[in-house]
PDB file of C-alpha atoms and ligand atoms in Angstrom:
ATOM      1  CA  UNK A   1       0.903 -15.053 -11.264  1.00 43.00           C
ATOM      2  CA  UNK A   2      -2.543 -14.632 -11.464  1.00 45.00           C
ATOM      3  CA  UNK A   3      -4.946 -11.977 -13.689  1.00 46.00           C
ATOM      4  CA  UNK A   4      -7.870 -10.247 -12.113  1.00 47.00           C
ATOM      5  CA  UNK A   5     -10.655  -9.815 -14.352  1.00 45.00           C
ATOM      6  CA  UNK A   6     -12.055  -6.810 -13.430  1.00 45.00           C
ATOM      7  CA  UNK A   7     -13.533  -3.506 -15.716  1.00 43.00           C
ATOM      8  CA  UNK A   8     -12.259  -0.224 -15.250  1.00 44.00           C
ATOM      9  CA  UNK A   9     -14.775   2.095 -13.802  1.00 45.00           C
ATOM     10  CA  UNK A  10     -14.183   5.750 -14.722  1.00 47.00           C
ATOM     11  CA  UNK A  11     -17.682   7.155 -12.823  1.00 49.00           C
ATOM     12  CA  UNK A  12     -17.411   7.129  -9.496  1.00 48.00           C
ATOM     13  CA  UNK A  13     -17.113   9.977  -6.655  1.00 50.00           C
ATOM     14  CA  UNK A  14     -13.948  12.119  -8.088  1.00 50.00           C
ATOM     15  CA  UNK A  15     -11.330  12.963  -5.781  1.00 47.00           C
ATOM     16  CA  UNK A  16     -10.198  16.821  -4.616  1.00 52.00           C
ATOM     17  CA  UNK A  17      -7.313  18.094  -6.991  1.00 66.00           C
ATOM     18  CA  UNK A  18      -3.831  18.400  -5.763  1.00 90.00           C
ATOM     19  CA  UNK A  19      -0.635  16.474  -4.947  1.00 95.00           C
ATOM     20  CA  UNK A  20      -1.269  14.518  -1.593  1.00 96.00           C
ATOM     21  CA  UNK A  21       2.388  12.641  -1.300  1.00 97.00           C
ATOM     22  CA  UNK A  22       5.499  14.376  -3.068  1.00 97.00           C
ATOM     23  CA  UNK A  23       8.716  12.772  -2.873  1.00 97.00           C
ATOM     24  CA  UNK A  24      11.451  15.134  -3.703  1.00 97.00           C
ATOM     25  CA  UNK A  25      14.946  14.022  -4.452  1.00 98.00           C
ATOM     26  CA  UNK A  26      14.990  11.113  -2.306  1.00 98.00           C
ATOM     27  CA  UNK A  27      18.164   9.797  -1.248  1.00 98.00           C
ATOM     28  CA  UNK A  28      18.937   6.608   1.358  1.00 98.00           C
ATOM     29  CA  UNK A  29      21.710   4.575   2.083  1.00 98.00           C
ATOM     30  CA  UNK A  30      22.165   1.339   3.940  1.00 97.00           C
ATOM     31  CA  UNK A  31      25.780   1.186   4.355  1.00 96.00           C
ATOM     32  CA  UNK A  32      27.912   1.330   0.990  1.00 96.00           C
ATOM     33  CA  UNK A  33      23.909   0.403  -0.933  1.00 97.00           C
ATOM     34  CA  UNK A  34      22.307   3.213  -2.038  1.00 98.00           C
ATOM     35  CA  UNK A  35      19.070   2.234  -1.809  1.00 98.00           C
ATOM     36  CA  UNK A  36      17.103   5.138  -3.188  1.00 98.00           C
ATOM     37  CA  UNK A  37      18.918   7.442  -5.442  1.00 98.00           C
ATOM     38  CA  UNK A  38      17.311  10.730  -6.429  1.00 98.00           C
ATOM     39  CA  UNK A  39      13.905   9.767  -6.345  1.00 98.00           C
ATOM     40  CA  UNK A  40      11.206  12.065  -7.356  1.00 98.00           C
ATOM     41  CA  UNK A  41       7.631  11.361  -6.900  1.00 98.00           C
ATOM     42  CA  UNK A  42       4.397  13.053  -6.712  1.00 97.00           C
ATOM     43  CA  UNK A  43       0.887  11.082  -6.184  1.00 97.00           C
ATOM     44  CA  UNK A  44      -1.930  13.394  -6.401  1.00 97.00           C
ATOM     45  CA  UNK A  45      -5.290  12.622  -4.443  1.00 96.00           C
ATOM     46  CA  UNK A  46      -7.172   9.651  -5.678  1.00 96.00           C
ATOM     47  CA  UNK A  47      -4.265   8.509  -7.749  1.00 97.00           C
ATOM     48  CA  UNK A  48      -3.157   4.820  -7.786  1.00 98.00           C
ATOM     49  CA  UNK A  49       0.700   3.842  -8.404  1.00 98.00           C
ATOM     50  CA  UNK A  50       1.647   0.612  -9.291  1.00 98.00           C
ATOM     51  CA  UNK A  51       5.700   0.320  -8.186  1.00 98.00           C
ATOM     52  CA  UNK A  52       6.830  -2.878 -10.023  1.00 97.00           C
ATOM     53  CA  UNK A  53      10.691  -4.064 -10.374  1.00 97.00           C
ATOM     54  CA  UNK A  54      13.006  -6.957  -9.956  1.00 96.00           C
ATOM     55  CA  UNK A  55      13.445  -8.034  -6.186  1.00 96.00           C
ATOM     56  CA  UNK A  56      16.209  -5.984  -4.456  1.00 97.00           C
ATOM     57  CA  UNK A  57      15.142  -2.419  -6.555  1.00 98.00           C
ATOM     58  CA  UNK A  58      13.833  -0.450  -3.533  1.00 98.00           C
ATOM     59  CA  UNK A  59       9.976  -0.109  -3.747  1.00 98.00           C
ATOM     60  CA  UNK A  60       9.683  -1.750   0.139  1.00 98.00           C
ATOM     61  CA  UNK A  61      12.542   0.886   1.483  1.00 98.00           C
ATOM     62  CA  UNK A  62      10.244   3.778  -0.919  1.00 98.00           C
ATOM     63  CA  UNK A  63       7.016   2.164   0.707  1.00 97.00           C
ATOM     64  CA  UNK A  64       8.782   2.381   3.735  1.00 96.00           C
ATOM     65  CA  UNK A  65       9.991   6.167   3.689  1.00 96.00           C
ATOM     66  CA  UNK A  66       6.254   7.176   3.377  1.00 96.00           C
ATOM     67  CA  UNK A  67       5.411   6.811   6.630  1.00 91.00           C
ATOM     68  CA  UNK A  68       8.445   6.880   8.372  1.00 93.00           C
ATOM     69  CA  UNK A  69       9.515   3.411   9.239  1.00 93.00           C
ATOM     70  CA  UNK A  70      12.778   4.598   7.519  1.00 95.00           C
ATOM     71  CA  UNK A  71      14.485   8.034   7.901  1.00 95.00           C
ATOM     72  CA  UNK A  72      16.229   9.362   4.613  1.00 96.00           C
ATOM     73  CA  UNK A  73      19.565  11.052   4.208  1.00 97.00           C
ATOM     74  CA  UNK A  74      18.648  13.582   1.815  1.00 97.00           C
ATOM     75  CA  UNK A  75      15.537  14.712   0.282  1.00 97.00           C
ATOM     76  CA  UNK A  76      12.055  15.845   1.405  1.00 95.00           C
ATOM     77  CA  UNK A  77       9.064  13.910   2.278  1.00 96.00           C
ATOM     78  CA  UNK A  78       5.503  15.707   2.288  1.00 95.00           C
ATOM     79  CA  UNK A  79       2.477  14.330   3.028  1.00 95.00           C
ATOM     80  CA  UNK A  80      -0.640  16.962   2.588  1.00 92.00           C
ATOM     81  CA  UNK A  81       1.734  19.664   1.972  1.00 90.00           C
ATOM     82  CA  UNK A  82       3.365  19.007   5.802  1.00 90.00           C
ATOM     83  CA  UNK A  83       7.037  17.488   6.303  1.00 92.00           C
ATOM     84  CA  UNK A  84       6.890  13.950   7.598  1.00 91.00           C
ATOM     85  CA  UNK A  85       7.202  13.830  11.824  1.00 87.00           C
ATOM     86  CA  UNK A  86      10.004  13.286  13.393  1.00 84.00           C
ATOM     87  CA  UNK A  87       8.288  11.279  16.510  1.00 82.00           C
ATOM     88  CA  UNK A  88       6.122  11.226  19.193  1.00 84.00           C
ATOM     89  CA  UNK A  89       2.293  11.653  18.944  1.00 85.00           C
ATOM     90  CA  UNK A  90       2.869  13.556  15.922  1.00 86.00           C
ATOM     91  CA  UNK A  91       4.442  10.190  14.484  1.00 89.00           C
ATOM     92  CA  UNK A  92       1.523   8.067  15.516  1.00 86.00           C
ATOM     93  CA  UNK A  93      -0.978   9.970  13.745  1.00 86.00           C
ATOM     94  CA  UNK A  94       1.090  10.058  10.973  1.00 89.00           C
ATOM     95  CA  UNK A  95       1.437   5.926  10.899  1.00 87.00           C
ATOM     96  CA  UNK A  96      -2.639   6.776  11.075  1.00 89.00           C
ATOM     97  CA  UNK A  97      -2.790   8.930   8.137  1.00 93.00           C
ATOM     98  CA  UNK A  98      -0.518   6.344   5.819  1.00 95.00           C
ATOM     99  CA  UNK A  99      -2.530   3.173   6.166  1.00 95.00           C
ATOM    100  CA  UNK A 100       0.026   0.065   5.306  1.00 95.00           C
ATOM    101  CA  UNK A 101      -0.755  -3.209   4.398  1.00 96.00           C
ATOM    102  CA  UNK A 102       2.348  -5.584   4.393  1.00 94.00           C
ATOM    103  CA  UNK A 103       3.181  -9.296   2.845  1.00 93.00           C
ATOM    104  CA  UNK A 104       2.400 -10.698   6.051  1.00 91.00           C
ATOM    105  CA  UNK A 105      -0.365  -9.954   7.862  1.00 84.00           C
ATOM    106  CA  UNK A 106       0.825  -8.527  11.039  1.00 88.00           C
ATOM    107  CA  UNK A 107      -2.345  -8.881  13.335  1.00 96.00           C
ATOM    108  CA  UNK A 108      -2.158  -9.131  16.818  1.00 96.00           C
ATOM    109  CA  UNK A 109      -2.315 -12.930  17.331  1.00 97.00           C
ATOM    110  CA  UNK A 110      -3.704 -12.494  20.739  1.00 97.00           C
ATOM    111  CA  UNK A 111      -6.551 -10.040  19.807  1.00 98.00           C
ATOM    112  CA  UNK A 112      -9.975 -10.774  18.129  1.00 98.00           C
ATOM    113  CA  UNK A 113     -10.575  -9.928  14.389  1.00 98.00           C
ATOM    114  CA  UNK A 114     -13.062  -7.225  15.825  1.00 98.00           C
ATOM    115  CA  UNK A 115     -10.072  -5.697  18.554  1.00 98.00           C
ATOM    116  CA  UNK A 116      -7.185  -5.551  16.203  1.00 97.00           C
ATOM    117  CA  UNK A 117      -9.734  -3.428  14.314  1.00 98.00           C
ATOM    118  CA  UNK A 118     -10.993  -1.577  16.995  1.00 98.00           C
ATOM    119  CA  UNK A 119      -7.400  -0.906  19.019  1.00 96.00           C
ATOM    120  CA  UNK A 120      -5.967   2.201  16.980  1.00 92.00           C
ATOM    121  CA  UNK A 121      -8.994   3.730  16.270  1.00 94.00           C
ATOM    122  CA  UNK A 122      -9.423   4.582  20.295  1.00 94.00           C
ATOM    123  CA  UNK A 123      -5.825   4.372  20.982  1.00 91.00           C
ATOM    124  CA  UNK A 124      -4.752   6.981  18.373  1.00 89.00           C
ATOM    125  CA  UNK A 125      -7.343   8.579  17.448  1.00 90.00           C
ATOM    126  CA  UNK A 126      -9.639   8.622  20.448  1.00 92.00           C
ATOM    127  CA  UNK A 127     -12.649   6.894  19.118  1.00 94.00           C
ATOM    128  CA  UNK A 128     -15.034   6.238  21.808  1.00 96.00           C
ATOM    129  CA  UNK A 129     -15.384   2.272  22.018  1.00 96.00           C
ATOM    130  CA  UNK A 130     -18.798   2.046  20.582  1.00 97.00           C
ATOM    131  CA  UNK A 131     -18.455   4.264  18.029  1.00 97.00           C
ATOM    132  CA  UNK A 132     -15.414   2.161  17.129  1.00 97.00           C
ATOM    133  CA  UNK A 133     -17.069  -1.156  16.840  1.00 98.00           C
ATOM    134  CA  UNK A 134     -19.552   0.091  15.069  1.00 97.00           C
ATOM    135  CA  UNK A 135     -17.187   1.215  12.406  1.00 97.00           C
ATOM    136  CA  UNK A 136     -14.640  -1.895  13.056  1.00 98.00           C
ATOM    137  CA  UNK A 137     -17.818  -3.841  12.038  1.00 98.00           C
ATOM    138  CA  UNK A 138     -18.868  -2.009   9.063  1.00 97.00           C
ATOM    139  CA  UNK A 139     -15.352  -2.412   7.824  1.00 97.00           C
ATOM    140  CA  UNK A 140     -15.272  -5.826   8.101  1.00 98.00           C
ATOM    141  CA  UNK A 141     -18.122  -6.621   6.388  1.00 97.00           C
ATOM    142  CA  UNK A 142     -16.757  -4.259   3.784  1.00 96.00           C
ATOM    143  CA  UNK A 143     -14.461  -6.650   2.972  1.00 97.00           C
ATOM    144  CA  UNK A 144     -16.387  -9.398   3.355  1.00 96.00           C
ATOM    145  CA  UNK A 145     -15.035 -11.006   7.048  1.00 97.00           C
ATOM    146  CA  UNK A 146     -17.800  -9.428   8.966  1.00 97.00           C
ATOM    147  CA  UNK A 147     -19.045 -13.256  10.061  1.00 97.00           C
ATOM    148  CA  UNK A 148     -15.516 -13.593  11.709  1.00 97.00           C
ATOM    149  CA  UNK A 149     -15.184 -10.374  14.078  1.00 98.00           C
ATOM    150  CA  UNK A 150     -14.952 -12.612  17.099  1.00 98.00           C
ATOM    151  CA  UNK A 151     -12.079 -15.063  15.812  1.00 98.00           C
ATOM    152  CA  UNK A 152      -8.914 -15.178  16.581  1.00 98.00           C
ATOM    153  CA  UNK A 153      -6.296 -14.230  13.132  1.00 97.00           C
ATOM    154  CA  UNK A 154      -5.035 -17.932  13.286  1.00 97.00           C
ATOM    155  CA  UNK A 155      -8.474 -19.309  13.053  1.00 97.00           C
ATOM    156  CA  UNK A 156      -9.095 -17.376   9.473  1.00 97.00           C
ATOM    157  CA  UNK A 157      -7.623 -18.276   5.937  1.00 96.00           C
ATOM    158  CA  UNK A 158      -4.391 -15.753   4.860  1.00 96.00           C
ATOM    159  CA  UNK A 159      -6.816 -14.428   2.410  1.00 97.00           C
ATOM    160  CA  UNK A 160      -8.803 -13.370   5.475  1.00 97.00           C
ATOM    161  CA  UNK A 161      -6.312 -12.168   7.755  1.00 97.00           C
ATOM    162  CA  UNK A 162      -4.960  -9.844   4.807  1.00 97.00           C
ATOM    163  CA  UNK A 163      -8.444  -8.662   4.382  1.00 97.00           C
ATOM    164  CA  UNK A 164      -8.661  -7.928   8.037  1.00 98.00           C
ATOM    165  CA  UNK A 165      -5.367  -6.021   7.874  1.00 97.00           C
ATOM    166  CA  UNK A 166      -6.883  -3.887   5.025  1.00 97.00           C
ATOM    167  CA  UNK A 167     -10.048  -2.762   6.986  1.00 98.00           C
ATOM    168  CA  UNK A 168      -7.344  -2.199  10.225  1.00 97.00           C
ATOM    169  CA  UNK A 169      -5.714   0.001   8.320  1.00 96.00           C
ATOM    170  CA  UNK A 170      -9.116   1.976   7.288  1.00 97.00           C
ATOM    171  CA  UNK A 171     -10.682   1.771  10.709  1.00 96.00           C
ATOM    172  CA  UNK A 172      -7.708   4.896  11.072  1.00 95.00           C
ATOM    173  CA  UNK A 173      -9.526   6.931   8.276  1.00 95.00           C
ATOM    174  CA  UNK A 174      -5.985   6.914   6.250  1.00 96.00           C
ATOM    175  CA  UNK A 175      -5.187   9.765   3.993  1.00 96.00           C
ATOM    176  CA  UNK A 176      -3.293   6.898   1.756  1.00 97.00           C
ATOM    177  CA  UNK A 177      -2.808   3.442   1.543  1.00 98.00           C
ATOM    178  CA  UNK A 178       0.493   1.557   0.803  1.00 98.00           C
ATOM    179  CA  UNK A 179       0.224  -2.264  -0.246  1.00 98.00           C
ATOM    180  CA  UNK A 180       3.745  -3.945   0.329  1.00 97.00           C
ATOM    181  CA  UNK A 181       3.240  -7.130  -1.965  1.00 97.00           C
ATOM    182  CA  UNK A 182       0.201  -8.283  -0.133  1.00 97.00           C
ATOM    183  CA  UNK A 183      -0.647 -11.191  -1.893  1.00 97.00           C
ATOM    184  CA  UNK A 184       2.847 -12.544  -2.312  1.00 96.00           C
ATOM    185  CA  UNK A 185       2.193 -14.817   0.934  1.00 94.00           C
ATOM    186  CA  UNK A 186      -1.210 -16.047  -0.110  1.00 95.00           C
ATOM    187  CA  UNK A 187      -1.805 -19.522  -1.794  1.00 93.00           C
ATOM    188  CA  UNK A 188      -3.328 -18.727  -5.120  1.00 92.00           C
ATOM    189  CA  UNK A 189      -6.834 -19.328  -4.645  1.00 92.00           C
ATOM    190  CA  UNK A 190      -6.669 -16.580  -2.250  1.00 95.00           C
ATOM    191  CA  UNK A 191      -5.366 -13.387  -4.068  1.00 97.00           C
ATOM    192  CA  UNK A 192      -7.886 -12.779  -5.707  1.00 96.00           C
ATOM    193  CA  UNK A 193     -10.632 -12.252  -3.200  1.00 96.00           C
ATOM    194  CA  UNK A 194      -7.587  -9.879  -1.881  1.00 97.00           C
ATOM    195  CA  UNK A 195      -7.310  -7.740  -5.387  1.00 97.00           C
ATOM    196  CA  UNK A 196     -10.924  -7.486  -5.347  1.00 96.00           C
ATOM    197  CA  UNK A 197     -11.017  -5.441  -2.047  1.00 97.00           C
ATOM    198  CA  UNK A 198      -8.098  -3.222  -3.160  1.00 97.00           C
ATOM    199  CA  UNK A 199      -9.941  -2.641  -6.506  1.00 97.00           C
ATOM    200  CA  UNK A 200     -13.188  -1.554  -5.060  1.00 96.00           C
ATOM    201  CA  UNK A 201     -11.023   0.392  -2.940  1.00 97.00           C
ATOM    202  CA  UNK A 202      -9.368   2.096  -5.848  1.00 96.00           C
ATOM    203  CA  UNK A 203     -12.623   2.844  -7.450  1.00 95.00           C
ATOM    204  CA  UNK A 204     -13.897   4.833  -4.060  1.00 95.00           C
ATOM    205  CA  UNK A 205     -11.558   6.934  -4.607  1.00 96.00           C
ATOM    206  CA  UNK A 206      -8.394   6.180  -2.480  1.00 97.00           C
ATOM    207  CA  UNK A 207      -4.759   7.172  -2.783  1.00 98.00           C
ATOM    208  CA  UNK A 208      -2.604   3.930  -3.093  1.00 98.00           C
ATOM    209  CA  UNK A 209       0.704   3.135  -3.630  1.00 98.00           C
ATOM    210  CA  UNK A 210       0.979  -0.801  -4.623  1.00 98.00           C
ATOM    211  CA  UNK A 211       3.834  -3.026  -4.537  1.00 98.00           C
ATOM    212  CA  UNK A 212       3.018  -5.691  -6.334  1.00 97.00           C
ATOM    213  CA  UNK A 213       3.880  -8.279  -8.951  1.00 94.00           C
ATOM    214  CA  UNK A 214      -0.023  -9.129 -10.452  1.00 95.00           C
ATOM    215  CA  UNK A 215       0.308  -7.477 -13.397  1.00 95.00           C
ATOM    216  CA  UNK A 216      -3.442  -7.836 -13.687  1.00 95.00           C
ATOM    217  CA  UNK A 217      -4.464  -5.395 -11.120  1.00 96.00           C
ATOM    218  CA  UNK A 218      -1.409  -2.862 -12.321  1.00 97.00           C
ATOM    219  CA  UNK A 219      -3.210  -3.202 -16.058  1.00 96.00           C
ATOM    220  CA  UNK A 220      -7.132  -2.918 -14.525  1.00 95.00           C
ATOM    221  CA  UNK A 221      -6.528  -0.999 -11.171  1.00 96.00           C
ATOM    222  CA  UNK A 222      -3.359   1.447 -11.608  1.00 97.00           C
ATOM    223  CA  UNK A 223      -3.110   5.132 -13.167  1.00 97.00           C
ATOM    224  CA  UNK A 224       0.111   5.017 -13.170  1.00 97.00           C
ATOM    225  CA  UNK A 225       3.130   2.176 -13.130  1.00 98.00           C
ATOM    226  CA  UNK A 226       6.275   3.374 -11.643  1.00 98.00           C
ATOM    227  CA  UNK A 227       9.336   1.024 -12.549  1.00 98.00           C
ATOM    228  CA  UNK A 228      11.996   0.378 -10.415  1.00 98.00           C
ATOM    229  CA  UNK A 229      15.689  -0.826 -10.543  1.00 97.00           C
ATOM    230  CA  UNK A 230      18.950  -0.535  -8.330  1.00 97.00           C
ATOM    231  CA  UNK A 231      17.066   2.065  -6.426  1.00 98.00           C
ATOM    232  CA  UNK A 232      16.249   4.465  -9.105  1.00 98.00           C
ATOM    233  CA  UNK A 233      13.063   5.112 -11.004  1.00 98.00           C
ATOM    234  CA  UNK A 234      13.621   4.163 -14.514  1.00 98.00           C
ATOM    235  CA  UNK A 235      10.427   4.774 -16.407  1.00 97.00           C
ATOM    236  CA  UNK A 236       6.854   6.282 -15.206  1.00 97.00           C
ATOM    237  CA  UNK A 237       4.003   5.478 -17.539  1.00 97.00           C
ATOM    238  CA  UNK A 238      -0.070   4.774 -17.769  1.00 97.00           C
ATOM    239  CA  UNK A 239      -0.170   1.043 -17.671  1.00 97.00           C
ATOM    240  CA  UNK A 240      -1.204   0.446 -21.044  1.00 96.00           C
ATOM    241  CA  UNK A 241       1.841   2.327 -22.591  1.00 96.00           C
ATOM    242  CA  UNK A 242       3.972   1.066 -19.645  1.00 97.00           C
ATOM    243  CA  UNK A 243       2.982  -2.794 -20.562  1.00 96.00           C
ATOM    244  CA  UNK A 244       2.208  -2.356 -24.723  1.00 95.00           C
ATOM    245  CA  UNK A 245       5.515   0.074 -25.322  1.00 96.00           C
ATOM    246  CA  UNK A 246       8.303  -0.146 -22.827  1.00 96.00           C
ATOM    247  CA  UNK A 247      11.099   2.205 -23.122  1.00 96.00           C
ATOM    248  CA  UNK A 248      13.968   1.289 -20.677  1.00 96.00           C
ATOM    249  CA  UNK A 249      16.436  -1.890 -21.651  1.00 96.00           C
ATOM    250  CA  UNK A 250      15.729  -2.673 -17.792  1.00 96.00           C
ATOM    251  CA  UNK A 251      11.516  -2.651 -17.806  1.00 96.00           C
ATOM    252  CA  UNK A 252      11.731  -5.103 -21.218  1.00 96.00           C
ATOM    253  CA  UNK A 253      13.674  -6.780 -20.002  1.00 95.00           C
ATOM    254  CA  UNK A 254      11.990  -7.284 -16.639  1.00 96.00           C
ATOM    255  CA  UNK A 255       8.745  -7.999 -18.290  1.00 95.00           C
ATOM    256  CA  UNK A 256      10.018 -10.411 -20.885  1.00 93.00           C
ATOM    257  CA  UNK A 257      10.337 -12.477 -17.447  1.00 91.00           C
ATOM    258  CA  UNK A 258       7.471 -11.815 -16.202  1.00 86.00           C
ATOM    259  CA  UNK A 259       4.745 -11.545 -18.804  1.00 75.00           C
TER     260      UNK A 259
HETATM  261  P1  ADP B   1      12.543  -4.581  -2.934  1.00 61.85           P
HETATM  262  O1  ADP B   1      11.376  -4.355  -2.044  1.00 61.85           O
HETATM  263  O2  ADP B   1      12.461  -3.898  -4.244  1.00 61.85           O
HETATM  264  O3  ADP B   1      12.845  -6.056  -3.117  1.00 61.85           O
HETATM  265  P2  ADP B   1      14.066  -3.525  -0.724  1.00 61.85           P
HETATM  266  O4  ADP B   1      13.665  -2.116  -0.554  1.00 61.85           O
HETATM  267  O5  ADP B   1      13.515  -4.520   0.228  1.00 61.85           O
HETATM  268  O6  ADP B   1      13.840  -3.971  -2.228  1.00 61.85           O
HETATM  269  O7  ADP B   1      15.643  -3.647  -0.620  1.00 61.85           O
HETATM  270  C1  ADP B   1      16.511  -2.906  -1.443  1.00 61.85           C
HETATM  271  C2  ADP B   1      17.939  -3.245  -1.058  1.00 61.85           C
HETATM  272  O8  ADP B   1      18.213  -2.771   0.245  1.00 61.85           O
HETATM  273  C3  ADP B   1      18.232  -4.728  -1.047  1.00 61.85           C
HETATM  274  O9  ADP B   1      19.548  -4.927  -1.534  1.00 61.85           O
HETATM  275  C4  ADP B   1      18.149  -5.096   0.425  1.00 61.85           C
HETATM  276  O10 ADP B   1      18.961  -6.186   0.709  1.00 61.85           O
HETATM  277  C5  ADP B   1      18.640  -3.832   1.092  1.00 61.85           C
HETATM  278  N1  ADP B   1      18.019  -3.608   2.422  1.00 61.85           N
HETATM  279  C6  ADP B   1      16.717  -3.512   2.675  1.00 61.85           C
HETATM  280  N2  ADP B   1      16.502  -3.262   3.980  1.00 61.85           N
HETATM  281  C7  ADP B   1      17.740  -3.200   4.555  1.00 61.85           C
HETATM  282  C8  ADP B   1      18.199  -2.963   5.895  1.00 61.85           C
HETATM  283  N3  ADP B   1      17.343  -2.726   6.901  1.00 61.85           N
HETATM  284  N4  ADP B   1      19.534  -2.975   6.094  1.00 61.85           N
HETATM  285  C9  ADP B   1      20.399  -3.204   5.091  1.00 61.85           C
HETATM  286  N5  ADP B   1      20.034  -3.423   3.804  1.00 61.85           N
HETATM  287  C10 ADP B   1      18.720  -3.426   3.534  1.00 61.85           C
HETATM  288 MG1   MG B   2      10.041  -5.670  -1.171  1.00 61.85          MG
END
């Protein structure tokens, strides 16, 4: 487990008001599991939410529900004030507007750094080509791959690849971001340079959800922690009263492990 050193910055451009994702009595099943079970959730523009809880508690299948990669049973999904798409085009541009960033990288192996960053901005949202370089390479310099545009992903460190994943996900202009545990793959000398993009990304001004176990950037990065368990939300706090004064039996104990 490693701790990001990194100071809060409060200035910075401030973000529209208003609720941008609201999860609203969220139920799934897979099988006999009830995976999520009554789960409310609202994350306003600009916010960042830490989900944190032992392995098995449902944050992936929550990350998951936010941009449709899983249906629910019960329960509405909004996204901007609109009802998550069913499929189609509609669906695409809704994959678009939730930018995710999983534990593995998922680039296209066969595709430069440059053209897996380039491919959805003219595929879905009809980016002319040069317009889309031009931002693919912006991006990646953003976070700090621009030398490697014309690699391949197996020819770059896992810190890199994840890095490249980030600014693939941006290229599409996201309305959100959700981070799946993406630095649980990476050896340790490489999360950090990963936490440091997702920080700055914070501080600009973006709405993310974060899976993640680096209690670090929950403490420096997060508004909010959201604590799972057996598919329920147990507690909802700022970090410092999350971490300093715990309520639930389940969150002390899951940070007695932990911390
Ligand atoms: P977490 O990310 O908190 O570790 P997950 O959302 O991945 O938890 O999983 C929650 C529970 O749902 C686990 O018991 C897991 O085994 C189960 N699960 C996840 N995905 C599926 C699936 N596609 N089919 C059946 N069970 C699943
Ligand atoms: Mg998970």
């Amino acid at each position: 487990m490693s701790e990001v050193s990194v100071t809060k910055e409060s200035e910075g451009p401030q973000p529209p008001a208003g609720d941008l994702v609201v999860l609203s009595d969220v139920n799934k099943h897979f099988g006999a599991l009830h995976v999520l079970q009554d789960i409310d959730l609202t994350i306003a523009r600009g916010e960042v939410v830490v989900v944190i809880g032992p392995s098995g508690s449902g944050k992936s299948t929550l990350c998951r529900t936010i941009n449709r990669l899983e249906t629910i049973d019960s329960g509405s999904i909004t996204i901007d004030g609109k009802p998550l798409p069913q499929e189609g085009k509609e669906l695409a541009r809704l994959r678009a507007d939730v930018g995710m960033v999983f534990q593995s990288f998922n680039l296209f192996s066969h595709k430069t750094v440059l053209e897996n960053v380039v491919l959805g901005q003219v595929k879905v949202r009809r980016t002319d080509k040069k317009t889309a370089e031009a931002n693919a390479r912006s991006l990646l310099d953003r976070v700090g791959v621009g030398a490697q545009a014309d690699k391949y992903p197996a020819q770059l460190s896992g810190g890199q690849q994840q890095r490249v994943a980030i600014a693939r996900a941006l290229a599409m202009d996201p309305k959100v971001m959700l981070f799946d545990e993406p630095t649980s793959a990476l050896d340790p000398e490489m999360i950090n340079e990963v936490l440091e993009v997702m920080q700055q990304l914070a501080r600009d001004g973006m709405t993310m959800v974060v899976v993640t176990h680096e209690m670090g950037f929950a403490r420096s990065a997060a508004n909010r922690v959201v604590f799972m368990a057996d598919g329920k939300i147990v507690e909802e706090a700022a970090p410092e009263e999350f971490f300093n004064n715990p309520r639930s039996d389940r969150a002390k104990d899951f940070l007695s492990k932990i911390l």
